[in-house]
């Protein structure tokens, strides 16, 4: 049986403390903050930062798109099939996160988009969305703080910190963006015999 390691301990401790802060001090639902914290408590600092940052970006982009489209979807000003508006939102989410090079942010963006679209009443959706964006960012930052305060052996050897994690995320985002664009362009751009793109 695998032993309970540092990552498990850090994640549980971060969730415990953040849950106490939210429930007893802030008197707020801790759900999205705890999800953000759990995402950003990776086995290594750079990994946790990447997951937490992508979660925050996804919640932000999903939140912005739903704030733009919620009212349009439910009022249907053009009197068309309302699911067309919903699908336009999905296109925007994929497009924005591809531009940002954050393919890892697409899933959390889709989650907040559909959760708000189909579970929140009109008088609450904006406040709910803004609160979820803020809670996710706080949770991700809290998880990163625990990763920093309780570094793994590899993190100590690499001297990982916020700067190294951010630069690793930028590098991964550029690679993700290039790979995504290459994937979408594969059928549109001619290739030579060794399957490289001809530009």
PDB file of C-alpha atoms in Angstrom:
ATOM      1  CA  UNK A   1       0.000   0.000   0.000  1.00  0.00           C
ATOM      2  CA  UNK A   2       1.314   3.474  -0.828  1.00  0.00           C
ATOM      3  CA  UNK A   3       2.102   5.676   2.153  1.00  0.00           C
ATOM      4  CA  UNK A   4       0.494   9.051   2.763  1.00  0.00           C
ATOM      5  CA  UNK A   5       3.010  11.459   1.283  1.00  0.00           C
ATOM      6  CA  UNK A   6       3.754  15.157   1.477  1.00  0.00           C
ATOM      7  CA  UNK A   7       1.389  16.088  -1.351  1.00  0.00           C
ATOM      8  CA  UNK A   8      -1.551  14.397   0.374  1.00  0.00           C
ATOM      9  CA  UNK A   9      -0.674  15.988   3.701  1.00  0.00           C
ATOM     10  CA  UNK A  10      -0.270  19.476   2.186  1.00  0.00           C
ATOM     11  CA  UNK A  11      -3.541  19.218   0.271  1.00  0.00           C
ATOM     12  CA  UNK A  12      -5.506  18.043   3.298  1.00  0.00           C
ATOM     13  CA  UNK A  13      -3.942  20.681   5.559  1.00  0.00           C
ATOM     14  CA  UNK A  14      -4.562  23.495   3.059  1.00  0.00           C
ATOM     15  CA  UNK A  15      -8.195  22.402   2.640  1.00  0.00           C
ATOM     16  CA  UNK A  16      -8.675  22.068   6.402  1.00  0.00           C
ATOM     17  CA  UNK A  17      -7.375  25.552   7.205  1.00  0.00           C
ATOM     18  CA  UNK A  18      -9.074  27.220   4.232  1.00  0.00           C
ATOM     19  CA  UNK A  19     -12.351  25.444   5.040  1.00  0.00           C
ATOM     20  CA  UNK A  20     -12.197  26.721   8.632  1.00  0.00           C
ATOM     21  CA  UNK A  21     -11.478  30.265   7.420  1.00  0.00           C
ATOM     22  CA  UNK A  22     -14.377  30.225   4.969  1.00  0.00           C
ATOM     23  CA  UNK A  23     -16.968  28.518   7.155  1.00  0.00           C
ATOM     24  CA  UNK A  24     -16.253  30.082  10.556  1.00  0.00           C
ATOM     25  CA  UNK A  25     -14.661  33.452   9.749  1.00  0.00           C
ATOM     26  CA  UNK A  26     -16.026  34.483   6.348  1.00  0.00           C
ATOM     27  CA  UNK A  27     -19.336  32.580   6.770  1.00  0.00           C
ATOM     28  CA  UNK A  28     -19.192  31.592   3.103  1.00  0.00           C
ATOM     29  CA  UNK A  29     -19.454  28.398   1.103  1.00  0.00           C
ATOM     30  CA  UNK A  30     -15.863  27.115   0.693  1.00  0.00           C
ATOM     31  CA  UNK A  31     -16.510  24.799  -2.272  1.00  0.00           C
ATOM     32  CA  UNK A  32     -14.756  26.661  -5.088  1.00  0.00           C
ATOM     33  CA  UNK A  33     -11.939  27.910  -2.872  1.00  0.00           C
ATOM     34  CA  UNK A  34     -11.242  24.340  -1.724  1.00  0.00           C
ATOM     35  CA  UNK A  35     -11.254  23.077  -5.302  1.00  0.00           C
ATOM     36  CA  UNK A  36      -8.738  25.800  -6.221  1.00  0.00           C
ATOM     37  CA  UNK A  37      -6.555  24.873  -3.251  1.00  0.00           C
ATOM     38  CA  UNK A  38      -6.637  21.159  -4.072  1.00  0.00           C
ATOM     39  CA  UNK A  39      -5.731  21.866  -7.707  1.00  0.00           C
ATOM     40  CA  UNK A  40      -2.703  23.957  -6.751  1.00  0.00           C
ATOM     41  CA  UNK A  41      -1.242  21.545  -4.190  1.00  0.00           C
ATOM     42  CA  UNK A  42       0.862  19.494  -6.574  1.00  0.00           C
ATOM     43  CA  UNK A  43       3.691  17.142  -5.753  1.00  0.00           C
ATOM     44  CA  UNK A  44       6.027  19.922  -6.930  1.00  0.00           C
ATOM     45  CA  UNK A  45       5.622  23.688  -6.748  1.00  0.00           C
ATOM     46  CA  UNK A  46       5.723  24.280 -10.517  1.00  0.00           C
ATOM     47  CA  UNK A  47       3.138  21.563 -11.147  1.00  0.00           C
ATOM     48  CA  UNK A  48       0.791  22.881  -8.463  1.00  0.00           C
ATOM     49  CA  UNK A  49       1.173  26.441  -9.700  1.00  0.00           C
ATOM     50  CA  UNK A  50       0.345  25.373 -13.261  1.00  0.00           C
ATOM     51  CA  UNK A  51      -2.804  23.504 -12.224  1.00  0.00           C
ATOM     52  CA  UNK A  52      -3.959  26.239  -9.856  1.00  0.00           C
ATOM     53  CA  UNK A  53      -3.222  28.998 -12.370  1.00  0.00           C
ATOM     54  CA  UNK A  54      -5.052  27.144 -15.141  1.00  0.00           C
ATOM     55  CA  UNK A  55      -7.998  26.579 -12.806  1.00  0.00           C
ATOM     56  CA  UNK A  56      -8.088  30.312 -12.014  1.00  0.00           C
ATOM     57  CA  UNK A  57      -7.783  31.333 -15.674  1.00  0.00           C
ATOM     58  CA  UNK A  58     -10.483  28.863 -16.659  1.00  0.00           C
ATOM     59  CA  UNK A  59     -12.866  30.135 -13.999  1.00  0.00           C
ATOM     60  CA  UNK A  60     -12.131  33.715 -15.067  1.00  0.00           C
ATOM     61  CA  UNK A  61     -12.683  33.119 -18.795  1.00  0.00           C
ATOM     62  CA  UNK A  62     -15.737  30.951 -18.156  1.00  0.00           C
ATOM     63  CA  UNK A  63     -17.082  33.599 -15.798  1.00  0.00           C
ATOM     64  CA  UNK A  64     -16.576  36.438 -18.264  1.00  0.00           C
ATOM     65  CA  UNK A  65     -18.274  34.538 -21.092  1.00  0.00           C
ATOM     66  CA  UNK A  66     -21.245  33.542 -18.933  1.00  0.00           C
ATOM     67  CA  UNK A  67     -21.638  37.141 -17.733  1.00  0.00           C
ATOM     68  CA  UNK A  68     -21.857  38.154 -21.406  1.00  0.00           C
ATOM     69  CA  UNK A  69     -24.212  35.386 -22.552  1.00  0.00           C
ATOM     70  CA  UNK A  70     -26.454  34.448 -19.627  1.00  0.00           C
ATOM     71  CA  UNK A  71     -29.051  37.172 -20.160  1.00  0.00           C
ATOM     72  CA  UNK A  72     -28.977  36.719 -23.943  1.00  0.00           C
ATOM     73  CA  UNK A  73     -29.529  32.956 -23.594  1.00  0.00           C
ATOM     74  CA  UNK A  74     -32.515  33.312 -21.276  1.00  0.00           C
ATOM     75  CA  UNK A  75     -34.186  36.313 -22.992  1.00  0.00           C
ATOM     76  CA  UNK A  76     -33.479  35.141 -26.568  1.00  0.00           C
ATOM     77  CA  UNK A  77     -33.625  38.596 -28.219  1.00  0.00           C
ATOM     78  CA  UNK A  78     -33.315  37.208 -31.772  1.00  0.00           C
ATOM     79  CA  UNK A  79     -36.008  34.575 -31.193  1.00  0.00           C
ATOM     80  CA  UNK A  80     -33.768  31.737 -32.373  1.00  0.00           C
ATOM     81  CA  UNK A  81     -32.981  28.385 -30.804  1.00  0.00           C
ATOM     82  CA  UNK A  82     -31.372  29.527 -27.498  1.00  0.00           C
ATOM     83  CA  UNK A  83     -28.874  26.666 -27.552  1.00  0.00           C
ATOM     84  CA  UNK A  84     -27.181  28.508 -30.430  1.00  0.00           C
ATOM     85  CA  UNK A  85     -26.166  31.205 -27.910  1.00  0.00           C
ATOM     86  CA  UNK A  86     -24.925  28.484 -25.586  1.00  0.00           C
ATOM     87  CA  UNK A  87     -22.815  26.953 -28.360  1.00  0.00           C
ATOM     88  CA  UNK A  88     -21.388  30.378 -29.234  1.00  0.00           C
ATOM     89  CA  UNK A  89     -20.249  30.615 -25.616  1.00  0.00           C
ATOM     90  CA  UNK A  90     -18.493  27.249 -25.880  1.00  0.00           C
ATOM     91  CA  UNK A  91     -16.705  28.457 -29.041  1.00  0.00           C
ATOM     92  CA  UNK A  92     -15.600  31.635 -27.234  1.00  0.00           C
ATOM     93  CA  UNK A  93     -14.271  29.643 -24.279  1.00  0.00           C
ATOM     94  CA  UNK A  94     -12.221  27.338 -26.483  1.00  0.00           C
ATOM     95  CA  UNK A  95     -10.984  30.253 -28.581  1.00  0.00           C
ATOM     96  CA  UNK A  96      -9.973  32.491 -25.660  1.00  0.00           C
ATOM     97  CA  UNK A  97      -8.145  29.713 -23.830  1.00  0.00           C
ATOM     98  CA  UNK A  98      -6.372  28.659 -27.031  1.00  0.00           C
ATOM     99  CA  UNK A  99      -5.198  32.243 -27.559  1.00  0.00           C
ATOM    100  CA  UNK A 100      -3.933  32.308 -23.960  1.00  0.00           C
ATOM    101  CA  UNK A 101      -2.160  28.984 -24.454  1.00  0.00           C
ATOM    102  CA  UNK A 102      -4.128  27.574 -21.525  1.00  0.00           C
ATOM    103  CA  UNK A 103      -5.536  24.315 -22.799  1.00  0.00           C
ATOM    104  CA  UNK A 104      -5.592  23.160 -19.169  1.00  0.00           C
ATOM    105  CA  UNK A 105      -8.029  25.987 -18.393  1.00  0.00           C
ATOM    106  CA  UNK A 106     -10.695  24.815 -20.843  1.00  0.00           C
ATOM    107  CA  UNK A 107     -12.319  22.251 -18.531  1.00  0.00           C
ATOM    108  CA  UNK A 108     -12.744  24.590 -15.524  1.00  0.00           C
ATOM    109  CA  UNK A 109     -14.000  27.293 -17.905  1.00  0.00           C
ATOM    110  CA  UNK A 110     -16.643  24.940 -19.268  1.00  0.00           C
ATOM    111  CA  UNK A 111     -17.641  23.875 -15.740  1.00  0.00           C
ATOM    112  CA  UNK A 112     -18.332  27.398 -14.447  1.00  0.00           C
ATOM    113  CA  UNK A 113     -20.048  28.306 -17.723  1.00  0.00           C
ATOM    114  CA  UNK A 114     -22.578  25.465 -17.563  1.00  0.00           C
ATOM    115  CA  UNK A 115     -22.999  25.540 -13.775  1.00  0.00           C
ATOM    116  CA  UNK A 116     -24.035  29.194 -13.919  1.00  0.00           C
ATOM    117  CA  UNK A 117     -26.046  28.856 -17.128  1.00  0.00           C
ATOM    118  CA  UNK A 118     -28.231  26.024 -15.874  1.00  0.00           C
ATOM    119  CA  UNK A 119     -28.306  26.280 -12.067  1.00  0.00           C
ATOM    120  CA  UNK A 120     -28.370  29.982 -11.165  1.00  0.00           C
ATOM    121  CA  UNK A 121     -31.447  32.228 -11.213  1.00  0.00           C
ATOM    122  CA  UNK A 122     -31.266  35.529 -13.062  1.00  0.00           C
ATOM    123  CA  UNK A 123     -31.221  37.642  -9.907  1.00  0.00           C
ATOM    124  CA  UNK A 124     -28.128  35.836  -8.596  1.00  0.00           C
ATOM    125  CA  UNK A 125     -26.001  34.713 -11.537  1.00  0.00           C
ATOM    126  CA  UNK A 126     -23.676  37.756 -11.703  1.00  0.00           C
ATOM    127  CA  UNK A 127     -22.892  37.820  -7.971  1.00  0.00           C
ATOM    128  CA  UNK A 128     -22.488  34.041  -7.940  1.00  0.00           C
ATOM    129  CA  UNK A 129     -20.091  34.118 -10.915  1.00  0.00           C
ATOM    130  CA  UNK A 130     -17.935  36.904  -9.488  1.00  0.00           C
ATOM    131  CA  UNK A 131     -17.772  35.117  -6.124  1.00  0.00           C
ATOM    132  CA  UNK A 132     -16.689  31.868  -7.824  1.00  0.00           C
ATOM    133  CA  UNK A 133     -13.911  33.676  -9.735  1.00  0.00           C
ATOM    134  CA  UNK A 134     -12.615  35.267  -6.529  1.00  0.00           C
ATOM    135  CA  UNK A 135     -12.943  32.074  -4.452  1.00  0.00           C
ATOM    136  CA  UNK A 136     -11.078  30.005  -7.028  1.00  0.00           C
ATOM    137  CA  UNK A 137      -8.217  32.521  -7.177  1.00  0.00           C
ATOM    138  CA  UNK A 138      -7.994  32.642  -3.367  1.00  0.00           C
ATOM    139  CA  UNK A 139      -7.993  28.852  -3.146  1.00  0.00           C
ATOM    140  CA  UNK A 140      -5.313  28.511  -5.822  1.00  0.00           C
ATOM    141  CA  UNK A 141      -3.133  31.112  -4.096  1.00  0.00           C
ATOM    142  CA  UNK A 142      -3.639  29.360  -0.740  1.00  0.00           C
ATOM    143  CA  UNK A 143      -2.612  26.002  -2.215  1.00  0.00           C
ATOM    144  CA  UNK A 144       0.485  27.562  -3.797  1.00  0.00           C
ATOM    145  CA  UNK A 145       1.372  29.094  -0.431  1.00  0.00           C
ATOM    146  CA  UNK A 146       1.291  25.647   1.182  1.00  0.00           C
ATOM    147  CA  UNK A 147       3.423  24.234  -1.622  1.00  0.00           C
ATOM    148  CA  UNK A 148       5.923  27.028  -0.980  1.00  0.00           C
ATOM    149  CA  UNK A 149       5.919  26.683   2.804  1.00  0.00           C
ATOM    150  CA  UNK A 150       6.214  22.874   2.668  1.00  0.00           C
ATOM    151  CA  UNK A 151       8.475  22.266  -0.343  1.00  0.00           C
ATOM    152  CA  UNK A 152       9.208  18.809  -1.659  1.00  0.00           C
ATOM    153  CA  UNK A 153      12.756  17.494  -1.839  1.00  0.00           C
ATOM    154  CA  UNK A 154      12.807  18.226  -5.583  1.00  0.00           C
ATOM    155  CA  UNK A 155      11.558  21.792  -4.989  1.00  0.00           C
ATOM    156  CA  UNK A 156      14.357  22.387  -2.480  1.00  0.00           C
ATOM    157  CA  UNK A 157      16.933  21.034  -4.942  1.00  0.00           C
ATOM    158  CA  UNK A 158      15.582  23.125  -7.836  1.00  0.00           C
ATOM    159  CA  UNK A 159      14.986  26.162  -5.604  1.00  0.00           C
ATOM    160  CA  UNK A 160      11.474  26.441  -7.024  1.00  0.00           C
ATOM    161  CA  UNK A 161       9.563  29.632  -6.283  1.00  0.00           C
ATOM    162  CA  UNK A 162       6.829  31.804  -7.741  1.00  0.00           C
ATOM    163  CA  UNK A 163       9.138  33.210 -10.431  1.00  0.00           C
ATOM    164  CA  UNK A 164      10.357  29.807 -11.645  1.00  0.00           C
ATOM    165  CA  UNK A 165       6.778  28.466 -11.593  1.00  0.00           C
ATOM    166  CA  UNK A 166       5.451  31.412 -13.609  1.00  0.00           C
ATOM    167  CA  UNK A 167       8.220  31.103 -16.215  1.00  0.00           C
ATOM    168  CA  UNK A 168       7.585  27.358 -16.493  1.00  0.00           C
ATOM    169  CA  UNK A 169       3.875  28.099 -17.000  1.00  0.00           C
ATOM    170  CA  UNK A 170       4.638  30.679 -19.718  1.00  0.00           C
ATOM    171  CA  UNK A 171       6.908  28.201 -21.505  1.00  0.00           C
ATOM    172  CA  UNK A 172       4.296  25.426 -21.266  1.00  0.00           C
ATOM    173  CA  UNK A 173       1.586  27.836 -22.479  1.00  0.00           C
ATOM    174  CA  UNK A 174       3.586  28.780 -25.573  1.00  0.00           C
ATOM    175  CA  UNK A 175       4.153  25.113 -26.346  1.00  0.00           C
ATOM    176  CA  UNK A 176       0.464  24.327 -25.739  1.00  0.00           C
ATOM    177  CA  UNK A 177      -0.625  27.184 -27.995  1.00  0.00           C
ATOM    178  CA  UNK A 178       1.702  26.071 -30.802  1.00  0.00           C
ATOM    179  CA  UNK A 179       0.587  22.448 -30.505  1.00  0.00           C
ATOM    180  CA  UNK A 180      -3.085  23.430 -30.495  1.00  0.00           C
ATOM    181  CA  UNK A 181      -2.701  25.689 -33.515  1.00  0.00           C
ATOM    182  CA  UNK A 182      -0.723  23.007 -35.352  1.00  0.00           C
ATOM    183  CA  UNK A 183      -3.492  20.515 -34.573  1.00  0.00           C
ATOM    184  CA  UNK A 184      -6.209  22.814 -35.957  1.00  0.00           C
ATOM    185  CA  UNK A 185      -4.125  23.746 -38.996  1.00  0.00           C
ATOM    186  CA  UNK A 186      -3.152  20.149 -39.815  1.00  0.00           C
ATOM    187  CA  UNK A 187      -5.836  19.720 -42.459  1.00  0.00           C
ATOM    188  CA  UNK A 188      -5.491  23.242 -43.851  1.00  0.00           C
ATOM    189  CA  UNK A 189      -1.743  23.606 -44.372  1.00  0.00           C
ATOM    190  CA  UNK A 190       0.157  21.382 -46.795  1.00  0.00           C
ATOM    191  CA  UNK A 191       2.849  19.150 -45.321  1.00  0.00           C
ATOM    192  CA  UNK A 192       5.978  17.711 -46.834  1.00  0.00           C
ATOM    193  CA  UNK A 193       6.973  14.038 -46.801  1.00  0.00           C
ATOM    194  CA  UNK A 194       8.261  14.004 -43.212  1.00  0.00           C
ATOM    195  CA  UNK A 195       4.947  15.483 -41.961  1.00  0.00           C
ATOM    196  CA  UNK A 196       6.251  18.942 -41.078  1.00  0.00           C
ATOM    197  CA  UNK A 197       4.154  21.983 -41.852  1.00  0.00           C
ATOM    198  CA  UNK A 198       4.981  23.961 -44.995  1.00  0.00           C
ATOM    199  CA  UNK A 199       4.589  27.626 -44.149  1.00  0.00           C
TER     200      UNK A 199
END
